[in-house]
Amino acid sequence: MLGVLGGMGPMATVDFMAKVVRHTPAARDQDHIPMVVCSDTRIPDRGPAILGEGADPFPALHEALRRLEAAGATCIAIPCNTAHFWHAALQAETSVPILHIVDAVAAALDREQGGEIGLLATGGTLAAGIYPERLARRGFTCRIPDAAEQAEVMRGIRLVKAGELAEATAILRRQAEALMAAGCHRVVMACTEIPVALGSVEGPLRAALVDATEALARACIRTCRAQADGSAAPLAA
């Protein structure tokens, strides 16, 4: 059973669940992945905490983890990139495997031959260095927006959370295109709000975008199906 530690934010959690359903090979209800979801919107903001400007979310994350364990989760996904700053600390508290979203993205990029990858993410995710270290193992370097551009990225993310999708889409599209113009051949949507805004874009940008939410959903499907078959779960390395 897949445990979803969500609520960061609610639309991103729903988007992740929809992608698990959409990408699961299924002909009937019983072929789908059983899920138990803790969408706890009370978890303090992750970015400000990483930057030393807000409450520590770890106690609330840990409590949500315990709820998922008690509900019978056999693997856990956290559809929030910034929350993976606490991945190691959470994993140390449970024997239930917690899939890492950056490893899932790396698996999605596995056929790529390295190169420069653009990152659209929260300031907290960028400050924590969650992506560059793990992607460097696969031969990728990361380009991030400059300070003014990052302020626009954060404005777009906040607009998604507020339900202002049209304006958010315009802002985030401009920032993704700017990374491509700077030489990035792929752009990772490394905040789970961003695919909510950019999921409908078309053209060359569509082909360049890497959806971290979708990558995590696919990794969860592989893991849960392997667990159901009794084989070793193929967690992303």
C-alpha atoms as a printed R data frame, in Angstrom:
    type eleno elety resid chain resno       x       y       z
1   ATOM     1    CA   MET     A     1   0.000   0.000   0.000
2   ATOM     2    CA   LEU     A     2   1.334   3.405  -1.000
3   ATOM     3    CA   GLY     A     3   1.373   6.015   1.727
4   ATOM     4    CA   VAL     A     4   1.196   9.625   0.562
5   ATOM     5    CA   LEU     A     5   2.560  12.234   2.961
6   ATOM     6    CA   GLY     A     6   0.873  15.222   1.428
7   ATOM     7    CA   GLY     A     7  -0.856  18.515   1.981
8   ATOM     8    CA   MET     A     8   2.181  20.508   0.778
9   ATOM     9    CA   GLY     A     9   0.110  21.842  -0.981
10  ATOM    10    CA   PRO     A    10  -3.250  20.163  -1.431
11  ATOM    11    CA   MET     A    11  -3.482  20.621  -5.227
12  ATOM    12    CA   ALA     A    12   0.002  19.151  -5.638
13  ATOM    13    CA   THR     A    13  -1.061  16.135  -3.581
14  ATOM    14    CA   VAL     A    14  -4.141  15.585  -5.745
15  ATOM    15    CA   ASP     A    15  -2.024  16.022  -8.883
16  ATOM    16    CA   PHE     A    16   0.379  13.343  -7.654
17  ATOM    17    CA   MET     A    17  -2.440  10.915  -6.860
18  ATOM    18    CA   ALA     A    18  -3.995  11.491 -10.293
19  ATOM    19    CA   LYS     A    19  -0.662  10.680 -11.932
20  ATOM    20    CA   VAL     A    20  -0.353   7.444  -9.968
21  ATOM    21    CA   VAL     A    21  -3.786   6.438 -11.229
22  ATOM    22    CA   ARG     A    22  -3.135   7.643 -14.796
23  ATOM    23    CA   HIS     A    23   0.152   5.775 -15.215
24  ATOM    24    CA   THR     A    24  -0.833   2.507 -13.539
25  ATOM    25    CA   PRO     A    25  -1.538  -0.232 -16.107
26  ATOM    26    CA   ALA     A    26  -5.040  -1.248 -15.094
27  ATOM    27    CA   ALA     A    27  -8.158  -2.772 -16.617
28  ATOM    28    CA   ARG     A    28 -10.244  -2.737 -13.415
29  ATOM    29    CA   ASP     A    29 -10.343  -1.111  -9.996
30  ATOM    30    CA   GLN     A    30  -8.406  -3.949  -8.392
31  ATOM    31    CA   ASP     A    31  -5.423  -3.392 -10.702
32  ATOM    32    CA   HIS     A    32  -4.737   0.039  -9.234
33  ATOM    33    CA   ILE     A    33  -2.323   0.885  -6.412
34  ATOM    34    CA   PRO     A    34  -3.953   0.973  -2.962
35  ATOM    35    CA   MET     A    35  -3.232   4.344  -1.378
36  ATOM    36    CA   VAL     A    36  -3.593   5.865   2.055
37  ATOM    37    CA   VAL     A    37  -3.194   9.627   2.144
38  ATOM    38    CA   CYS     A    38  -2.368  12.058   4.930
39  ATOM    39    CA   SER     A    39  -2.943  15.502   3.421
40  ATOM    40    CA   ASP     A    40  -1.895  17.537   6.438
41  ATOM    41    CA   THR     A    41  -2.091  21.200   5.513
42  ATOM    42    CA   ARG     A    42  -0.967  22.140   9.038
43  ATOM    43    CA   ILE     A    43   2.655  21.207   8.292
44  ATOM    44    CA   PRO     A    44   4.694  24.434   8.588
45  ATOM    45    CA   ASP     A    45   6.178  25.924   5.415
46  ATOM    46    CA   ARG     A    46   9.327  24.088   4.401
47  ATOM    47    CA   GLY     A    47  11.198  26.848   2.575
48  ATOM    48    CA   PRO     A    48  11.243  29.395   5.404
49  ATOM    49    CA   ALA     A    49  12.335  26.667   7.831
50  ATOM    50    CA   ILE     A    50  15.329  25.760   5.649
51  ATOM    51    CA   LEU     A    51  16.239  29.454   5.428
52  ATOM    52    CA   GLY     A    52  15.998  29.813   9.225
53  ATOM    53    CA   GLU     A    53  12.906  31.982   9.033
54  ATOM    54    CA   GLY     A    54  10.091  29.663  10.122
55  ATOM    55    CA   ALA     A    55   8.923  26.843  12.363
56  ATOM    56    CA   ASP     A    56  10.501  23.396  12.049
57  ATOM    57    CA   PRO     A    57   8.142  21.128  10.061
58  ATOM    58    CA   PHE     A    58   9.876  17.908  11.104
59  ATOM    59    CA   PRO     A    59   7.607  17.125  14.101
60  ATOM    60    CA   ALA     A    60   4.494  17.449  11.905
61  ATOM    61    CA   LEU     A    61   6.127  15.433   9.098
62  ATOM    62    CA   HIS     A    62   7.066  12.752  11.609
63  ATOM    63    CA   GLU     A    63   3.516  12.616  12.985
64  ATOM    64    CA   ALA     A    64   2.105  12.232   9.475
65  ATOM    65    CA   LEU     A    65   4.638   9.457   8.844
66  ATOM    66    CA   ARG     A    66   3.433   7.628  11.949
67  ATOM    67    CA   ARG     A    67  -0.178   7.877  10.746
68  ATOM    68    CA   LEU     A    68   0.749   6.334   7.400
69  ATOM    69    CA   GLU     A    69   2.668   3.539   9.125
70  ATOM    70    CA   ALA     A    70  -0.309   2.808  11.360
71  ATOM    71    CA   ALA     A    71  -2.588   2.703   8.304
72  ATOM    72    CA   GLY     A    72  -0.457  -0.033   6.744
73  ATOM    73    CA   ALA     A    73   1.707   1.806   4.203
74  ATOM    74    CA   THR     A    74   4.461  -0.378   2.749
75  ATOM    75    CA   CYS     A    75   6.194   2.462   0.927
76  ATOM    76    CA   ILE     A    76   5.829   6.214   1.226
77  ATOM    77    CA   ALA     A    77   5.929   9.140  -1.180
78  ATOM    78    CA   ILE     A    78   6.252  12.813  -0.267
79  ATOM    79    CA   PRO     A    79   4.918  14.919  -3.167
80  ATOM    80    CA   CYS     A    80   6.800  18.022  -2.053
81  ATOM    81    CA   ASN     A    81  10.333  18.614  -3.290
82  ATOM    82    CA   THR     A    82  11.344  20.958  -0.484
83  ATOM    83    CA   ALA     A    83  10.229  18.485   2.188
84  ATOM    84    CA   HIS     A    84  12.936  16.099   0.959
85  ATOM    85    CA   PHE     A    85  15.384  18.204   2.958
86  ATOM    86    CA   TRP     A    86  14.124  16.017   5.839
87  ATOM    87    CA   HIS     A    87  14.124  12.757   3.847
88  ATOM    88    CA   ALA     A    88  17.098  11.194   5.649
89  ATOM    89    CA   ALA     A    89  15.793  12.199   9.080
90  ATOM    90    CA   LEU     A    90  12.361  10.732   8.311
91  ATOM    91    CA   GLN     A    91  13.809   7.552   6.831
92  ATOM    92    CA   ALA     A    92  15.839   7.066  10.015
93  ATOM    93    CA   GLU     A    93  12.543   6.902  11.934
94  ATOM    94    CA   THR     A    94  10.951   4.070   9.942
95  ATOM    95    CA   SER     A    95  11.706   0.806   8.194
96  ATOM    96    CA   VAL     A    96   9.111   1.657   5.527
97  ATOM    97    CA   PRO     A    97  10.976   2.861   2.412
98  ATOM    98    CA   ILE     A    98  10.450   6.530   1.575
99  ATOM    99    CA   LEU     A    99  11.057   7.144  -2.105
100 ATOM   100    CA   HIS     A   100  13.248  10.143  -2.905
101 ATOM   101    CA   ILE     A   101  11.849  12.483  -5.532
102 ATOM   102    CA   VAL     A   102  15.272  13.479  -6.904
103 ATOM   103    CA   ASP     A   103  16.220   9.841  -7.405
104 ATOM   104    CA   ALA     A   104  12.960   9.407  -9.297
105 ATOM   105    CA   VAL     A   105  13.854  12.367 -11.523
106 ATOM   106    CA   ALA     A   106  17.335  10.928 -12.067
107 ATOM   107    CA   ALA     A   107  15.730   7.657 -13.153
108 ATOM   108    CA   ALA     A   108  13.515   9.582 -15.592
109 ATOM   109    CA   LEU     A   109  16.654  11.204 -17.038
110 ATOM   110    CA   ASP     A   110  18.540   7.915 -17.155
111 ATOM   111    CA   ARG     A   111  18.810   7.821 -20.961
112 ATOM   112    CA   GLU     A   112  20.156  11.354 -21.141
113 ATOM   113    CA   GLN     A   113  23.890  11.844 -21.652
114 ATOM   114    CA   GLY     A   114  24.459  14.403 -18.931
115 ATOM   115    CA   GLY     A   115  24.543  18.125 -19.608
116 ATOM   116    CA   GLU     A   116  23.051  21.214 -18.026
117 ATOM   117    CA   ILE     A   117  19.628  20.887 -16.437
118 ATOM   118    CA   GLY     A   118  17.498  23.881 -15.477
119 ATOM   119    CA   LEU     A   119  15.752  23.878 -12.112
120 ATOM   120    CA   LEU     A   120  12.488  25.611 -11.298
121 ATOM   121    CA   ALA     A   121  12.091  25.184  -7.554
122 ATOM   122    CA   THR     A   122  11.409  26.981  -4.300
123 ATOM   123    CA   GLY     A   123  14.131  29.031  -2.691
124 ATOM   124    CA   GLY     A   124  14.260  26.456   0.102
125 ATOM   125    CA   THR     A   125  14.883  23.592  -2.324
126 ATOM   126    CA   LEU     A   126  17.648  25.574  -4.037
127 ATOM   127    CA   ALA     A   127  19.241  26.639  -0.725
128 ATOM   128    CA   ALA     A   128  19.226  23.033   0.498
129 ATOM   129    CA   GLY     A   129  20.994  21.793  -2.640
130 ATOM   130    CA   ILE     A   130  18.602  18.857  -2.857
131 ATOM   131    CA   TYR     A   131  18.970  18.432  -6.630
132 ATOM   132    CA   PRO     A   132  22.553  19.310  -7.679
133 ATOM   133    CA   GLU     A   133  24.313  16.734  -5.498
134 ATOM   134    CA   ARG     A   134  22.173  13.784  -6.577
135 ATOM   135    CA   LEU     A   135  22.003  14.768 -10.242
136 ATOM   136    CA   ALA     A   136  25.785  15.277 -10.331
137 ATOM   137    CA   ARG     A   137  26.129  11.529  -9.728
138 ATOM   138    CA   ARG     A   138  24.475  11.045 -13.146
139 ATOM   139    CA   GLY     A   139  26.672  13.590 -14.901
140 ATOM   140    CA   PHE     A   140  24.289  16.540 -14.806
141 ATOM   141    CA   THR     A   141  24.985  20.094 -13.767
142 ATOM   142    CA   CYS     A   142  22.181  22.403 -12.661
143 ATOM   143    CA   ARG     A   143  21.380  25.973 -13.675
144 ATOM   144    CA   ILE     A   144  19.072  28.027 -11.485
145 ATOM   145    CA   PRO     A   145  17.371  31.378 -12.104
146 ATOM   146    CA   ASP     A   146  19.075  34.573 -10.955
147 ATOM   147    CA   ALA     A   147  17.705  36.430  -7.928
148 ATOM   148    CA   ALA     A   148  15.123  38.461  -9.842
149 ATOM   149    CA   GLU     A   149  13.984  35.450 -11.848
150 ATOM   150    CA   GLN     A   150  13.761  33.324  -8.695
151 ATOM   151    CA   ALA     A   151  11.514  35.938  -7.114
152 ATOM   152    CA   GLU     A   152   9.218  35.480 -10.114
153 ATOM   153    CA   VAL     A   153   9.329  31.697  -9.746
154 ATOM   154    CA   MET     A   154   8.261  32.043  -6.119
155 ATOM   155    CA   ARG     A   155   5.479  34.444  -7.133
156 ATOM   156    CA   GLY     A   156   4.241  31.857  -9.616
157 ATOM   157    CA   ILE     A   157   4.314  29.106  -6.993
158 ATOM   158    CA   ARG     A   158   2.347  31.246  -4.544
159 ATOM   159    CA   LEU     A   159  -0.224  31.980  -7.249
160 ATOM   160    CA   VAL     A   160  -0.724  28.230  -7.827
161 ATOM   161    CA   LYS     A   161  -1.338  27.768  -4.111
162 ATOM   162    CA   ALA     A   162  -3.871  30.599  -4.264
163 ATOM   163    CA   GLY     A   163  -5.658  29.032  -7.242
164 ATOM   164    CA   GLU     A   164  -4.611  31.784  -9.690
165 ATOM   165    CA   LEU     A   165  -3.491  29.351 -12.371
166 ATOM   166    CA   ALA     A   166  -3.641  31.546 -15.483
167 ATOM   167    CA   GLU     A   167  -1.241  34.129 -14.092
168 ATOM   168    CA   ALA     A   168   0.954  31.439 -12.562
169 ATOM   169    CA   THR     A   169   1.213  29.642 -15.893
170 ATOM   170    CA   ALA     A   170   2.358  32.780 -17.703
171 ATOM   171    CA   ILE     A   171   5.021  33.554 -15.097
172 ATOM   172    CA   LEU     A   172   6.400  30.031 -14.809
173 ATOM   173    CA   ARG     A   173   6.390  29.515 -18.554
174 ATOM   174    CA   ARG     A   174   8.563  32.611 -18.998
175 ATOM   175    CA   GLN     A   175  11.041  31.337 -16.420
176 ATOM   176    CA   ALA     A   176  11.219  27.874 -17.995
177 ATOM   177    CA   GLU     A   177  11.803  29.418 -21.413
178 ATOM   178    CA   ALA     A   178  14.533  31.644 -19.959
179 ATOM   179    CA   LEU     A   179  16.406  28.580 -18.683
180 ATOM   180    CA   MET     A   180  16.140  26.966 -22.114
181 ATOM   181    CA   ALA     A   181  17.409  30.155 -23.761
182 ATOM   182    CA   ALA     A   182  20.371  30.053 -21.368
183 ATOM   183    CA   GLY     A   183  21.375  26.657 -22.754
184 ATOM   184    CA   CYS     A   184  19.501  24.071 -20.680
185 ATOM   185    CA   HIS     A   185  18.236  21.175 -22.787
186 ATOM   186    CA   ARG     A   186  15.850  20.015 -20.041
187 ATOM   187    CA   VAL     A   187  14.061  21.928 -17.267
188 ATOM   188    CA   VAL     A   188  12.968  20.098 -14.129
189 ATOM   189    CA   MET     A   189   9.728  21.267 -12.563
190 ATOM   190    CA   ALA     A   190  11.221  20.740  -9.116
191 ATOM   191    CA   CYS     A   191   8.287  22.040  -7.116
192 ATOM   192    CA   THR     A   192   5.090  20.017  -7.161
193 ATOM   193    CA   GLU     A   193   3.001  23.183  -7.656
194 ATOM   194    CA   ILE     A   194   4.716  23.935 -10.975
195 ATOM   195    CA   PRO     A   195   3.310  20.987 -13.001
196 ATOM   196    CA   VAL     A   196  -0.164  22.099 -11.910
197 ATOM   197    CA   ALA     A   197   0.504  25.346 -13.808
198 ATOM   198    CA   LEU     A   198   2.583  24.043 -16.719
199 ATOM   199    CA   GLY     A   199   0.897  20.692 -17.342
200 ATOM   200    CA   SER     A   200  -1.011  22.015 -20.346
201 ATOM   201    CA   VAL     A   201   1.818  23.794 -22.203
202 ATOM   202    CA   GLU     A   202   2.584  22.637 -25.744
203 ATOM   203    CA   GLY     A   203   5.369  22.954 -28.284
204 ATOM   204    CA   PRO     A   204   9.137  22.706 -27.727
205 ATOM   205    CA   LEU     A   205   8.824  23.666 -24.077
206 ATOM   206    CA   ARG     A   206   6.592  20.672 -23.393
207 ATOM   207    CA   ALA     A   207   9.253  18.280 -24.660
208 ATOM   208    CA   ALA     A   208  11.919  19.945 -22.507
209 ATOM   209    CA   LEU     A   209  10.022  19.855 -19.213
210 ATOM   210    CA   VAL     A   210  10.683  17.099 -16.675
211 ATOM   211    CA   ASP     A   211   7.805  16.598 -14.256
212 ATOM   212    CA   ALA     A   212   9.182  15.591 -10.842
213 ATOM   213    CA   THR     A   213   5.675  14.719  -9.652
214 ATOM   214    CA   GLU     A   214   5.183  12.317 -12.544
215 ATOM   215    CA   ALA     A   215   8.634  10.797 -12.035
216 ATOM   216    CA   LEU     A   216   7.800  10.131  -8.380
217 ATOM   217    CA   ALA     A   217   4.425   8.643  -9.327
218 ATOM   218    CA   ARG     A   218   6.076   6.240 -11.790
219 ATOM   219    CA   ALA     A   219   8.682   5.235  -9.197
220 ATOM   220    CA   CYS     A   220   5.892   4.510  -6.706
221 ATOM   221    CA   ILE     A   221   4.049   2.353  -9.231
222 ATOM   222    CA   ARG     A   222   7.194   0.313  -9.940
223 ATOM   223    CA   THR     A   223   7.871  -0.127  -6.239
224 ATOM   224    CA   CYS     A   224   4.322  -1.063  -5.251
225 ATOM   225    CA   ARG     A   225   3.954  -3.541  -8.110
226 ATOM   226    CA   ALA     A   226   7.264  -5.149  -7.182
227 ATOM   227    CA   GLN     A   227   6.134  -5.409  -3.557
228 ATOM   228    CA   ALA     A   228   2.856  -6.982  -4.651
229 ATOM   229    CA   ASP     A   229   4.796  -9.513  -6.751
230 ATOM   230    CA   GLY     A   230   7.010 -10.355  -3.816
231 ATOM   231    CA   SER     A   231  10.186  -9.194  -5.556
232 ATOM   232    CA   ALA     A   232  12.675  -6.662  -4.290
233 ATOM   233    CA   ALA     A   233  11.228  -3.171  -4.682
234 ATOM   234    CA   PRO     A   234  13.115  -1.270  -7.402
235 ATOM   235    CA   LEU     A   235  13.645   1.923  -5.456
236 ATOM   236    CA   ALA     A   236  15.348   4.619  -7.469
237 ATOM   237    CA   ALA     A   237  19.076   4.645  -6.693
